[in-house]
């Protein structure tokens, strides 16, 4: 059982929360210093489906025992990952890439992450703009979690965009998606072996993973407090280029057009679109969802100056 948990945790940490992001310099930037949200809890920005399924996992029989087992197994994964990063990456600190370190600290403050949960941040050499995390907060004497950003990401993005991406990864950490998605996957294993029901359970888990990404896009927005910064990042991911000037506002309008046309699309077309989403939502869908939340009372109540 312990081996299975380790495998599941490693898979979710290193695959599910690997967020490919192509970014470059952009006119999109924060208009003012973002406000901190001192009392922010994960449930306040979770996507509704993410919140619902997380709550279901927390009510499972023997949940406390399963959580303890997973948390006791996590250090094995964390130690392996940390040693690899220390041997091959650059650790961000007050002395090393201090301006990036400041972005991390500010983002943690905005999202109300306790000092003990502030992750270590590493820069990994890669031509692909990317970021990922071990999405589980440390307990007791455990070492802090880690976030990895690639050198291409650091080179191409503006500071507000880079901080927004860090905010996305911090969202996974604050919500402890590795813990809940892994426990949900383990608890549903018997059902996934059953005919007919199995495919429905797989679909539900897939929808949960997508909802977790929407949740962390919300965390990204809470850090940036400018929807254009987050939209700019997704636009460049979708376009696949940083050589030409791209307009985030036009991309937001494109997202609205997508939503409108999807409502009247043929059911077979809708099914085809659903199959394209895989582990991460379509970029244009993410922008559409984020735009809706940015206009909501829920978001405004969180970021209004107190």
Coordinates of C-alpha atoms in Angstrom, one line a residue:
X1 CA 0.0 0.0 0.0
X2 CA 2.8 2.4 0.9
X3 CA 4.5 1.7 -2.5
X4 CA 1.3 2.4 -4.3
X5 CA 0.8 5.7 -2.5
X6 CA 4.3 6.8 -3.3
X7 CA 3.7 6.0 -7.0
X8 CA 0.4 7.9 -7.0
X9 CA 1.9 10.9 -5.2
X10 CA 4.9 11.1 -7.5
X11 CA 2.6 10.9 -10.6
X12 CA 0.3 13.6 -9.4
X13 CA 3.1 15.9 -8.2
X14 CA 5.2 15.7 -11.3
X15 CA 2.6 15.3 -14.0
X16 CA -0.8 16.6 -13.0
X17 CA 0.6 19.9 -11.6
X18 CA 3.2 20.4 -14.4
X19 CA 1.8 23.6 -16.0
X20 CA 3.3 24.3 -19.5
X21 CA 3.5 28.0 -20.0
X22 CA 4.9 30.0 -22.9
X23 CA 5.5 33.6 -21.9
X24 CA 7.3 36.7 -23.2
X25 CA 7.6 40.4 -22.5
X26 CA 4.2 42.0 -22.7
X27 CA 2.5 45.4 -22.0
X28 CA 0.3 43.6 -19.5
X29 CA 1.3 44.5 -16.0
X30 CA -0.1 45.2 -12.6
X31 CA -1.6 48.6 -12.3
X32 CA -0.9 48.9 -8.6
X33 CA 0.6 46.9 -5.8
X34 CA -1.7 43.9 -5.0
X35 CA -3.4 43.8 -1.7
X36 CA -2.7 41.0 0.8
X37 CA -5.6 38.8 1.9
X38 CA -4.7 38.0 5.5
X39 CA -7.6 35.6 6.3
X40 CA -7.7 33.8 2.9
X41 CA -8.5 30.1 3.1
X42 CA -8.3 27.6 0.3
X43 CA -12.1 27.1 0.2
X44 CA -12.6 30.8 -0.6
X45 CA -11.2 30.4 -4.1
X46 CA -11.6 26.8 -4.9
X47 CA -13.6 26.0 -8.1
X48 CA -17.0 24.6 -7.0
X49 CA -16.3 21.1 -8.3
X50 CA -12.9 21.1 -6.7
X51 CA -14.5 22.1 -3.4
X52 CA -17.2 19.5 -3.6
X53 CA -15.0 16.6 -4.4
X54 CA -12.4 17.6 -1.8
X55 CA -15.1 17.7 0.8
X56 CA -16.3 14.2 -0.2
X57 CA -12.7 12.9 0.2
X58 CA -12.5 14.4 3.7
X59 CA -15.7 12.6 4.7
X60 CA -14.4 9.2 3.5
X61 CA -14.2 6.4 6.1
X62 CA -10.7 6.1 7.6
X63 CA -9.8 9.4 5.9
X64 CA -7.6 10.5 8.9
X65 CA -5.6 7.2 8.7
X66 CA -5.2 7.5 4.9
X67 CA -4.1 11.1 5.2
X68 CA -1.5 10.2 7.8
X69 CA -0.2 7.4 5.7
X70 CA 0.2 9.6 2.7
X71 CA 1.9 12.4 4.6
X72 CA 4.3 9.9 6.1
X73 CA 5.1 8.7 2.5
X74 CA 5.5 12.2 1.1
X75 CA 9.0 12.8 2.5
X76 CA 10.3 9.9 0.5
X77 CA 9.2 11.6 -2.7
X78 CA 10.2 15.0 -1.5
X79 CA 13.7 13.9 -0.6
X80 CA 14.3 12.3 -4.0
X81 CA 13.0 15.4 -5.9
X82 CA 14.9 17.8 -3.6
X83 CA 18.3 16.0 -4.1
X84 CA 17.8 16.0 -7.8
X85 CA 17.0 19.7 -7.8
X86 CA 19.9 20.6 -5.6
X87 CA 22.3 18.7 -7.8
X88 CA 21.1 20.1 -11.2
X89 CA 19.2 23.4 -10.6
X90 CA 19.7 26.9 -9.1
X91 CA 18.0 27.4 -5.7
X92 CA 16.4 30.9 -5.5
X93 CA 17.1 32.8 -2.3
X94 CA 17.9 36.2 -0.9
X95 CA 21.4 35.9 -2.3
X96 CA 20.5 34.1 -5.6
X97 CA 18.0 35.7 -8.0
X98 CA 16.8 37.9 -5.1
X99 CA 14.2 39.7 -7.2
X100 CA 12.5 36.4 -8.0
X101 CA 12.7 35.4 -4.4
X102 CA 10.9 38.6 -3.5
X103 CA 8.1 37.7 -5.9
X104 CA 7.7 34.3 -4.2
X105 CA 7.5 35.9 -0.7
X106 CA 5.0 38.5 -1.8
X107 CA 2.8 35.9 -3.5
X108 CA 2.9 33.7 -0.4
X109 CA 1.8 36.7 1.7
X110 CA -1.1 37.5 -0.6
X111 CA -2.3 34.0 -0.5
X112 CA -1.9 33.8 3.3
X113 CA 0.5 30.9 3.3
X114 CA 2.2 30.5 6.7
X115 CA 5.9 31.0 6.9
X116 CA 6.4 27.3 7.6
X117 CA 4.7 26.5 4.3
X118 CA 6.7 28.8 2.1
X119 CA 8.2 26.5 -0.6
X120 CA 11.7 26.4 -1.9
X121 CA 12.0 27.8 -5.4
X122 CA 14.3 26.3 -8.1
X123 CA 15.2 27.4 -11.6
X124 CA 15.7 24.5 -13.9
X125 CA 17.6 24.8 -17.2
X126 CA 15.2 24.1 -20.1
X127 CA 14.2 25.7 -23.4
X128 CA 10.5 25.1 -22.5
X129 CA 8.7 27.6 -20.4
X130 CA 7.2 25.6 -17.6
X131 CA 6.5 25.4 -13.9
X132 CA 5.5 22.6 -11.5
X133 CA 5.2 21.9 -7.8
X134 CA 5.0 19.2 -5.1
X135 CA 1.5 20.2 -4.0
X136 CA 1.5 19.2 -0.4
X137 CA 2.2 21.4 2.6
X138 CA 4.8 20.2 5.2
X139 CA 3.6 19.1 8.6
X140 CA 5.7 18.8 11.7
X141 CA 9.4 18.6 11.0
X142 CA 9.0 17.8 7.3
X143 CA 11.0 19.9 4.9
X144 CA 9.2 22.6 2.9
X145 CA 7.7 21.8 -0.5
X146 CA 9.3 22.9 -3.7
X147 CA 8.3 24.9 -6.8
X148 CA 10.3 24.6 -10.0
X149 CA 10.3 27.2 -12.8
X150 CA 12.4 26.8 -16.0
X151 CA 15.0 29.2 -17.2
X152 CA 13.0 29.8 -20.4
X153 CA 10.1 31.0 -18.2
X154 CA 12.4 33.4 -16.3
X155 CA 13.9 34.8 -19.5
X156 CA 10.6 35.3 -21.3
X157 CA 8.1 36.6 -18.8
X158 CA 7.7 40.0 -17.2
X159 CA 7.9 40.1 -13.4
X160 CA 4.1 40.3 -13.0
X161 CA 3.6 37.3 -15.3
X162 CA 6.3 35.3 -13.5
X163 CA 4.7 36.1 -10.2
X164 CA 1.3 35.0 -11.5
X165 CA 2.7 31.7 -12.6
X166 CA 4.3 31.2 -9.2
X167 CA 0.8 32.1 -7.8
X168 CA -0.7 29.3 -9.8
X169 CA 1.7 26.8 -8.3
X170 CA 1.2 28.2 -4.8
X171 CA -2.5 27.6 -5.4
X172 CA -1.9 23.8 -5.8
X173 CA 0.2 23.9 -2.6
X174 CA -2.4 25.8 -0.6
X175 CA -5.1 23.5 -1.7
X176 CA -2.9 20.4 -1.3
X177 CA -4.1 19.0 -4.5
X178 CA -1.6 16.1 -4.4
X179 CA -3.1 14.9 -1.1
X180 CA -6.8 15.0 -2.1
X181 CA -6.5 13.9 -5.7
X182 CA -4.3 11.0 -4.7
X183 CA -6.7 9.9 -2.0
X184 CA -9.6 10.3 -4.3
X185 CA -7.8 8.2 -6.9
X186 CA -7.0 5.5 -4.4
X187 CA -10.5 5.4 -2.9
X188 CA -12.1 5.0 -6.3
X189 CA -9.8 2.3 -7.5
X190 CA -12.3 -0.6 -6.9
X191 CA -15.1 1.3 -8.7
X192 CA -12.8 2.0 -11.7
X193 CA -12.5 -1.8 -12.3
X194 CA -16.3 -2.2 -12.7
X195 CA -17.8 -2.2 -16.2
X196 CA -19.8 0.9 -17.2
X197 CA -19.2 2.5 -13.8
X198 CA -15.5 2.6 -14.2
X199 CA -15.5 5.0 -17.2
X200 CA -17.8 7.3 -15.3
X201 CA -15.5 7.4 -12.3
X202 CA -12.5 8.0 -14.6
X203 CA -14.4 10.9 -16.1
X204 CA -15.2 12.3 -12.7
X205 CA -11.5 12.2 -11.7
X206 CA -10.6 13.9 -15.0
X207 CA -13.1 16.7 -14.3
X208 CA -11.7 17.1 -10.8
X209 CA -8.1 17.5 -12.2
X210 CA -9.4 20.1 -14.6
X211 CA -11.3 21.9 -11.8
X212 CA -8.0 22.0 -9.8
X213 CA -6.4 23.9 -12.7
X214 CA -9.3 26.4 -12.6
X215 CA -8.8 26.8 -8.9
X216 CA -5.1 27.6 -9.4
X217 CA -5.8 30.0 -12.2
X218 CA -7.9 31.8 -9.5
X219 CA -4.9 31.8 -7.2
X220 CA -2.9 33.2 -10.0
X221 CA -5.4 36.0 -10.4
X222 CA -5.5 36.7 -6.7
X223 CA -1.7 37.2 -6.8
X224 CA -1.6 39.3 -10.0
X225 CA -4.9 41.1 -9.3
X226 CA -5.0 41.9 -13.0
X227 CA -6.8 39.5 -15.3
X228 CA -4.8 40.8 -18.3
X229 CA -1.6 39.5 -16.8
X230 CA -3.0 36.0 -16.5
X231 CA -4.7 36.2 -19.9
X232 CA -1.5 37.3 -21.5
X233 CA 0.3 34.2 -20.2
X234 CA -2.4 31.9 -21.5
X235 CA -2.5 33.7 -24.8
X236 CA 1.2 33.1 -25.4
X237 CA 0.8 29.5 -24.5
X238 CA -2.0 29.2 -27.0
X239 CA -0.3 31.1 -29.8
X240 CA 3.0 29.3 -29.3
X241 CA 5.1 32.4 -30.1
X242 CA 6.7 35.3 -28.4
X243 CA 8.0 37.1 -31.5
X244 CA 5.0 39.2 -32.2
X245 CA 2.8 41.6 -30.2
X246 CA -0.3 39.8 -29.0
X247 CA -3.4 41.5 -27.4
X248 CA -4.7 39.9 -24.2
X249 CA -8.0 41.8 -24.4
X250 CA -8.6 40.4 -27.9
X251 CA -7.9 36.9 -26.5
X252 CA -10.5 37.5 -23.8
X253 CA -13.0 38.4 -26.4
X254 CA -12.1 35.2 -28.3
X255 CA -12.8 33.2 -25.2
X256 CA -16.2 34.8 -24.9
X257 CA -16.9 33.9 -28.6
X258 CA -15.8 30.3 -27.9
X259 CA -18.2 30.0 -25.0
X260 CA -21.1 31.4 -27.1
X261 CA -20.5 29.1 -30.0
X262 CA -20.0 26.1 -27.7
X263 CA -23.5 26.5 -26.3
X264 CA -25.1 25.8 -29.7
X265 CA -22.6 23.3 -31.0
X266 CA -23.6 19.8 -32.1
X267 CA -23.4 17.3 -29.3
X268 CA -20.8 15.3 -31.2
X269 CA -18.7 18.4 -31.6
X270 CA -19.0 19.1 -27.9
X271 CA -17.8 15.5 -27.1
X272 CA -14.8 15.9 -29.4
X273 CA -13.9 19.2 -27.6
X274 CA -14.2 17.5 -24.2
X275 CA -11.8 14.8 -25.3
X276 CA -9.2 17.4 -26.2
X277 CA -8.9 18.7 -22.7
X278 CA -6.9 15.8 -21.2
X279 CA -5.2 16.9 -17.9
X280 CA -5.4 20.7 -18.5
X281 CA -8.3 22.8 -19.7
X282 CA -8.1 24.4 -23.1
X283 CA -6.3 27.8 -22.8
X284 CA -9.3 29.7 -24.2
X285 CA -11.6 27.9 -21.8
X286 CA -9.3 28.9 -18.9
X287 CA -9.5 32.5 -19.9
X288 CA -13.3 32.4 -20.2
X289 CA -13.6 30.8 -16.7
X290 CA -11.1 33.3 -15.2
X291 CA -12.9 36.3 -16.9
X292 CA -16.2 35.2 -15.3
X293 CA -14.6 34.8 -11.9
X294 CA -12.8 38.2 -12.2
X295 CA -16.2 39.8 -12.6
X296 CA -17.8 38.0 -9.7
X297 CA -18.7 39.4 -6.3
X298 CA -16.8 36.5 -4.8
X299 CA -13.5 37.8 -6.3
X300 CA -14.2 41.4 -5.6
X301 CA -14.9 40.7 -1.9
X302 CA -11.5 39.0 -1.6
X303 CA -9.4 41.8 -3.1
X304 CA -11.2 44.9 -2.0
X305 CA -9.0 47.1 0.1
X306 CA -9.9 46.5 3.8

